[in-house]
Short mmCIF file of C-alpha atoms in Angstrom, two decimals:
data_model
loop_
_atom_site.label_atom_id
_atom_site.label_comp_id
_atom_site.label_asym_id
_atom_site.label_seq_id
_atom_site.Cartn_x
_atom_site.Cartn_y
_atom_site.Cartn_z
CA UNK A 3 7.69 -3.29 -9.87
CA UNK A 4 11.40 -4.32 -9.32
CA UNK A 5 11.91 -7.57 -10.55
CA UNK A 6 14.57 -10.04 -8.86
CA UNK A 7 16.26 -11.91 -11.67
CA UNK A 8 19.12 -14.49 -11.49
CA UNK A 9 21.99 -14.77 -14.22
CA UNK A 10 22.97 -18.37 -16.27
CA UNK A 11 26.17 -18.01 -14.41
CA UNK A 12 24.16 -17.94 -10.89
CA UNK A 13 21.70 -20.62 -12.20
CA UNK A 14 24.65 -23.54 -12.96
CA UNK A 15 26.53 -22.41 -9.45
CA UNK A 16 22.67 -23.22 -7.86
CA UNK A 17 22.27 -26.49 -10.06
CA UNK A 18 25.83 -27.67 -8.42
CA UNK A 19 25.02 -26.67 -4.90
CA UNK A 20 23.47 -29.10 -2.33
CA UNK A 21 19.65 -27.80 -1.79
CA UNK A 22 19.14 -25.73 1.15
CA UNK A 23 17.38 -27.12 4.13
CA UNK A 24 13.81 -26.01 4.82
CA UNK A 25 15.20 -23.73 7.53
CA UNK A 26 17.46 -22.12 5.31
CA UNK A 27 14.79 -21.13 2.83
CA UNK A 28 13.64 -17.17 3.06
CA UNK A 29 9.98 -17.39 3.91
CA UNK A 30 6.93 -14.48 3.56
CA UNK A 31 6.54 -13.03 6.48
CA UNK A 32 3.30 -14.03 8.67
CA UNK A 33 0.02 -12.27 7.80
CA UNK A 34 -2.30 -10.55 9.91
CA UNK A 35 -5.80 -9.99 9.90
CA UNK A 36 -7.22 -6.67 11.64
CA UNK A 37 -11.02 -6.09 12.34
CA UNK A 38 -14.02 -8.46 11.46
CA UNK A 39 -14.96 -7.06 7.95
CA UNK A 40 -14.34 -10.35 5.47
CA UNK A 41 -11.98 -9.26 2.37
CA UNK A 42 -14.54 -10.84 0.17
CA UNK A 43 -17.35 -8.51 1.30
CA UNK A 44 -14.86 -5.66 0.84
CA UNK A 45 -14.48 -6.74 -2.83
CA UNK A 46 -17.90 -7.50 -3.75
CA UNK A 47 -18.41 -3.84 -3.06
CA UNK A 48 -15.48 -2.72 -5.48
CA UNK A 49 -16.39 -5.22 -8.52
CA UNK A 50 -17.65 -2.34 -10.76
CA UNK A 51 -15.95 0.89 -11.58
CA UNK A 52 -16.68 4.41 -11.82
CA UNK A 53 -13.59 6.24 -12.71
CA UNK A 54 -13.07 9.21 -11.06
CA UNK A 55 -9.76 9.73 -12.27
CA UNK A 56 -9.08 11.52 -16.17
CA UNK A 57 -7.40 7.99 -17.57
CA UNK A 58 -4.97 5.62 -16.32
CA UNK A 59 -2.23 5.19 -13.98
CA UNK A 60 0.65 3.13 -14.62
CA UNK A 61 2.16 0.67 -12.21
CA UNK A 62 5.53 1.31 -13.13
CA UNK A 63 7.58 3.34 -15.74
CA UNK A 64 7.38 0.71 -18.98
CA UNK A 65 3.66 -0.48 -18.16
CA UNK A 66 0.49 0.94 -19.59
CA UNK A 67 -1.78 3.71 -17.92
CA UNK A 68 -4.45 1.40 -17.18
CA UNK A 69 -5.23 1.63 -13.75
CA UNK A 70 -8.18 3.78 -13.21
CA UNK A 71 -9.37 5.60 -9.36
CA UNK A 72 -12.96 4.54 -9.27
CA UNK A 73 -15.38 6.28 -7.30
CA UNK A 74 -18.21 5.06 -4.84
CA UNK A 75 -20.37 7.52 -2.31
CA UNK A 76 -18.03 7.01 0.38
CA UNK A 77 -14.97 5.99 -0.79
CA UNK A 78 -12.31 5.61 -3.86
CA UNK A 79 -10.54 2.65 -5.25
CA UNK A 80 -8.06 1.15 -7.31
CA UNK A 81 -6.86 -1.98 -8.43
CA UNK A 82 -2.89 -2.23 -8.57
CA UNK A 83 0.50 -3.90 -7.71
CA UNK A 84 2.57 -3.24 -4.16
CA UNK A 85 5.48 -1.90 -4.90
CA UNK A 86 7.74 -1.74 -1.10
CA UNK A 87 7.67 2.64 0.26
CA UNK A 88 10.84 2.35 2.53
CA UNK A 89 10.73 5.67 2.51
CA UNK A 90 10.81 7.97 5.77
CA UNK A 91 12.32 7.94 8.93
CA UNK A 92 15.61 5.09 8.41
CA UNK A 93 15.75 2.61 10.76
CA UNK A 94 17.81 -0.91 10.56
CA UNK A 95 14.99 -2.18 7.60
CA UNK A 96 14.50 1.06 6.04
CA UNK A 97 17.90 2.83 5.18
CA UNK A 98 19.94 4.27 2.43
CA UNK A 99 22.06 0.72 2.40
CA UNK A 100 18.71 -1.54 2.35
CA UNK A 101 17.12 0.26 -0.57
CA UNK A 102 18.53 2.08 -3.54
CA UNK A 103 15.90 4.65 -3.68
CA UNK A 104 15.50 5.27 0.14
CA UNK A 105 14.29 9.20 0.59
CA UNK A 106 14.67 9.95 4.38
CA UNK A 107 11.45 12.28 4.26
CA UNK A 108 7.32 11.29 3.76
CA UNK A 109 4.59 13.79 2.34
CA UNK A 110 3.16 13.73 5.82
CA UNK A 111 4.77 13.93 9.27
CA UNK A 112 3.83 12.51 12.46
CA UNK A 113 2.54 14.49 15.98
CA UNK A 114 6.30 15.31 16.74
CA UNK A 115 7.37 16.27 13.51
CA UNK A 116 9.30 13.47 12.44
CA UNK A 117 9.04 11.88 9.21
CA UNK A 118 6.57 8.62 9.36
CA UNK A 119 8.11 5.29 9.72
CA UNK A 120 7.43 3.23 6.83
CA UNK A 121 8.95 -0.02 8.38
CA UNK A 122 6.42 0.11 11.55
CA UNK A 123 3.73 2.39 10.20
CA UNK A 124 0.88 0.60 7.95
CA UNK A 125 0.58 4.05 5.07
CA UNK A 126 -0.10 3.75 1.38
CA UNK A 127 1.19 6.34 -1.13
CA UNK A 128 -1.35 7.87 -3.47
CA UNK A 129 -0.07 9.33 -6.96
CA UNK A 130 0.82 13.46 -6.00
CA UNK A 131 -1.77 15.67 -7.71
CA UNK A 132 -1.85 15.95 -11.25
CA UNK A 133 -4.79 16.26 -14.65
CA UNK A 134 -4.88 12.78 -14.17
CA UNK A 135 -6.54 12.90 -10.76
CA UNK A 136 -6.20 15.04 -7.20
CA UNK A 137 -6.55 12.85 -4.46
CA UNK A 138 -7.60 16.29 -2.23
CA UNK A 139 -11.05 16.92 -4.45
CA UNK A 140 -11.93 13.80 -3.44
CA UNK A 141 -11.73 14.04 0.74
CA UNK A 142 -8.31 11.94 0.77
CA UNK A 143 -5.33 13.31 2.49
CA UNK A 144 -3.18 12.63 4.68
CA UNK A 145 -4.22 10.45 7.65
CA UNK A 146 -7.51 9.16 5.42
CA UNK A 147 -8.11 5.58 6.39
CA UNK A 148 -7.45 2.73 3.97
CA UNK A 149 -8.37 -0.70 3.78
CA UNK A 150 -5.84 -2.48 1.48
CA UNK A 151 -6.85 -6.30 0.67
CA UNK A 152 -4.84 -8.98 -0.77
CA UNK A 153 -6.08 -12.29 -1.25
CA UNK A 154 -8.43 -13.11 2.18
CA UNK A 155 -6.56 -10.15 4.30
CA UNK A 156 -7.43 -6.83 5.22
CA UNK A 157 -4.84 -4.22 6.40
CA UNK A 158 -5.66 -1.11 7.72
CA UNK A 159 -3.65 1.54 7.19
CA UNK A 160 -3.50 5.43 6.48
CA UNK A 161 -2.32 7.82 3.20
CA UNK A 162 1.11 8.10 4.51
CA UNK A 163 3.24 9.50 1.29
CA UNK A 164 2.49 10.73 -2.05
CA UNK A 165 4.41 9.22 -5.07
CA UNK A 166 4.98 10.42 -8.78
CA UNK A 167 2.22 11.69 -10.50
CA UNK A 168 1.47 8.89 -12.91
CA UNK A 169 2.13 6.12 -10.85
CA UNK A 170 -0.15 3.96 -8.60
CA UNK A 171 0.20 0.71 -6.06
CA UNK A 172 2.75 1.41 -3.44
CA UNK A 173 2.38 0.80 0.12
CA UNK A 174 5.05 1.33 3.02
CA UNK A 175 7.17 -1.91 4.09
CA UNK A 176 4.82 -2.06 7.51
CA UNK A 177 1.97 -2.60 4.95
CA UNK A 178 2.99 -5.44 3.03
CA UNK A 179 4.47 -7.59 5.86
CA UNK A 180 1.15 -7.48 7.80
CA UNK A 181 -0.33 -8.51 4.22
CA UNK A 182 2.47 -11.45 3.94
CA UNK A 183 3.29 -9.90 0.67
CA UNK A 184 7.20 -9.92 1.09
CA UNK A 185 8.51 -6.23 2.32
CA UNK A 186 12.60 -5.76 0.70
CA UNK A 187 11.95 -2.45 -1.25
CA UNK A 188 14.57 -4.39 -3.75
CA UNK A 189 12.90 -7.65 -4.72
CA UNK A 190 9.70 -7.51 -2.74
CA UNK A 191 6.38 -6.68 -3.59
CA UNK A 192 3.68 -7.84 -5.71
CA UNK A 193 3.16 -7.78 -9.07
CA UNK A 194 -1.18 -7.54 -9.23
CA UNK A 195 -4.12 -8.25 -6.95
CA UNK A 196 -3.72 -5.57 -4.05
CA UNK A 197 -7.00 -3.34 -4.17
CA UNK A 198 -7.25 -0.55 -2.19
CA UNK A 199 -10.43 1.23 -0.67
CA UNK A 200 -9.37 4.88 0.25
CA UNK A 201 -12.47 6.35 2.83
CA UNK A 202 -13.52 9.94 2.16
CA UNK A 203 -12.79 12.87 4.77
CA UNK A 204 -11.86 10.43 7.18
CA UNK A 205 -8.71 11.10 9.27
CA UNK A 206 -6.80 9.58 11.91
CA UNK A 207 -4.75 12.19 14.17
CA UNK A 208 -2.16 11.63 15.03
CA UNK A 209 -1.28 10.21 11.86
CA UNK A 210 0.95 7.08 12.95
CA UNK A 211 -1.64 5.86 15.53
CA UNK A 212 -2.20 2.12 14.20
CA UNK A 213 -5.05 1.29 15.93
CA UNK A 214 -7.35 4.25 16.03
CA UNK A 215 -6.82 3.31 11.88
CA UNK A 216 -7.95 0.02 12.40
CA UNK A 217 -10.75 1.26 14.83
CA UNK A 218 -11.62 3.79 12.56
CA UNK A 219 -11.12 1.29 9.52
CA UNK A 220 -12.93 -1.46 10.90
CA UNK A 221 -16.30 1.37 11.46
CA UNK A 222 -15.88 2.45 8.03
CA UNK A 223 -15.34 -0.65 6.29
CA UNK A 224 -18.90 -1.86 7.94
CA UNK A 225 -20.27 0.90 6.56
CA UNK A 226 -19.11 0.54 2.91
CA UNK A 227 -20.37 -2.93 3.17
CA UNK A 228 -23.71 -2.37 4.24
CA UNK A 229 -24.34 0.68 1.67
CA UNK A 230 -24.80 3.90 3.99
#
C-alpha cells in the first residue's frame, strides 16, 4: 500500500499557512451503490474461512503472507487492502505521468482488442497463478463477476488483471471511486477492510460491459445469500 507521508520541513510551512477553505479541501469521491443485495448480508456469508489457497498472501512487499483465498460452494473470498490498478489503456487519470508504475497493457482485453480501461472499467486483479493458489482451478478468470464491499457498499465489478504472484487486494481506479475509497494510484487506496467475493464460472462477455456485471452480480450475489 503506498503510503502518502509529509516531511518536518512541509509540516512547519503548513503550521504557518492560513487553513484552506472547505472548498479547497480534496474530498473522497462520491460512492455508489449498485443492486439491492445489503453489504452486511454479503458479509455474514464470508465470516468463516475455508482456505482454498496453500498459505498466505501478502498485501504488499514488507507485510506478512496472511491473507488467505477462502472457499465457499459458489464462490471464493478474501479479505485485503485496495491498492489503486491504473493499469491499461492511458487516458487523462490513468497515464505514465499520473502513476509511477503505470503498465499500458491488462491480463485481459476487451471485445475490440484493446487493453481494459482501468479508470472507467470496475475490474479487480487476482494474484497470477502460482503454489500458493491458481485462480483458474477454481472457475475464476477473466470476466468472473465480483462483488467487492467496503464498509455498507457493494461494487460490482469483473477479474480485469492479474498481479504478482504473492500479492493480493488491488482493484482498478473505476473500482475504488464507485467505493469512495480515494482512486490516485500514488496516495490512494485503503489500507484494510475491502473483502472481495469472486463467483465461480461466471463470466461477463464482453468483458468491459458494466452493467451486465452488475446484472449478473446482483443474480449471483442473491444467490450466495440465500445458500443455493
Amino acid at each position: 500500500m503506498r503510503v502518502q507521508s509529509l516531511t518536518l520541513a512541509v509540516a512547519g510551512v503548513a503550521l504557518l499557512a492560513p487553513a484552506p477553505s472547505p472548498a479547497a479541501r480534496p474530498s473522497l469521491p462520491a460512492a455508489a451503490r449498485e443492486g439491492k443485495v445489503r453489504a452486511a448480508d454479503l458479509l455474514a456469508k464470508v465470516r468463516d474461512c475455508v482456505a482454498v489457497s496453500k498459505g498466505g498472501y501478502r498485501t504488499d512487499n514488507s507485510a506478512r503472507p496472511e491473507i488467505p483465498v477462502c472457499g465457499t460452494r459458489g464462490a471464493v473470498f478474501w479479505k485485503a487492502d485496495m491498492d489503486i490498478d491504473c493499469d491499461g489503456r492511458p487516458g487523462l487519470l490513468c497515464n505514465e505521468r499520473t502513476d509511477p508504475f503505470f503498465s499500458g497493457t491488462t491480463a485481459y482485453r476487451q471485445s475490440d482488442g484493446r487493453y481494459l480501461s482501468a479508470e472507467t472499467l470496475p475490474y479487480v486483479v487476482v494474484p497470477a497463478p502460482s503454489d500458493i493458489w491458481d485462480h483458474r482451478a477454481h472457475g475464476i478468470r477473466g470476466g468472473s463477476v465480483v462483488a467487492v464491499i467496503y464498509q455498507d457498499r457493494v461494487q460490482y465489478a469483473v477479474v480485469g488483471d492479474t498481479g504478482p504472484h504473492a500479492i493480493i487486494g488491488e482493484a482498478s481506479y473505476a473500482t475504488a471511486k464507485a467505493l469512495g475509497i480515494r482512486p490516485d494510484p500514488r496516495v490512494g487506496g485503503t489500507p484494510s477492510g475491502v473483502t472481495y467475493i469472486a463467483f465461480k464460472d461466471s463470466r461477463v462477455s464482453p468483458i468491459e460491459d458494466h452493467a451486465a456485471a452488475v446484472t449478473e452480480g446482483e443474480r449471483l450475489a442473491r444467490q450466495f445469500v440465500r445458500g443455493r
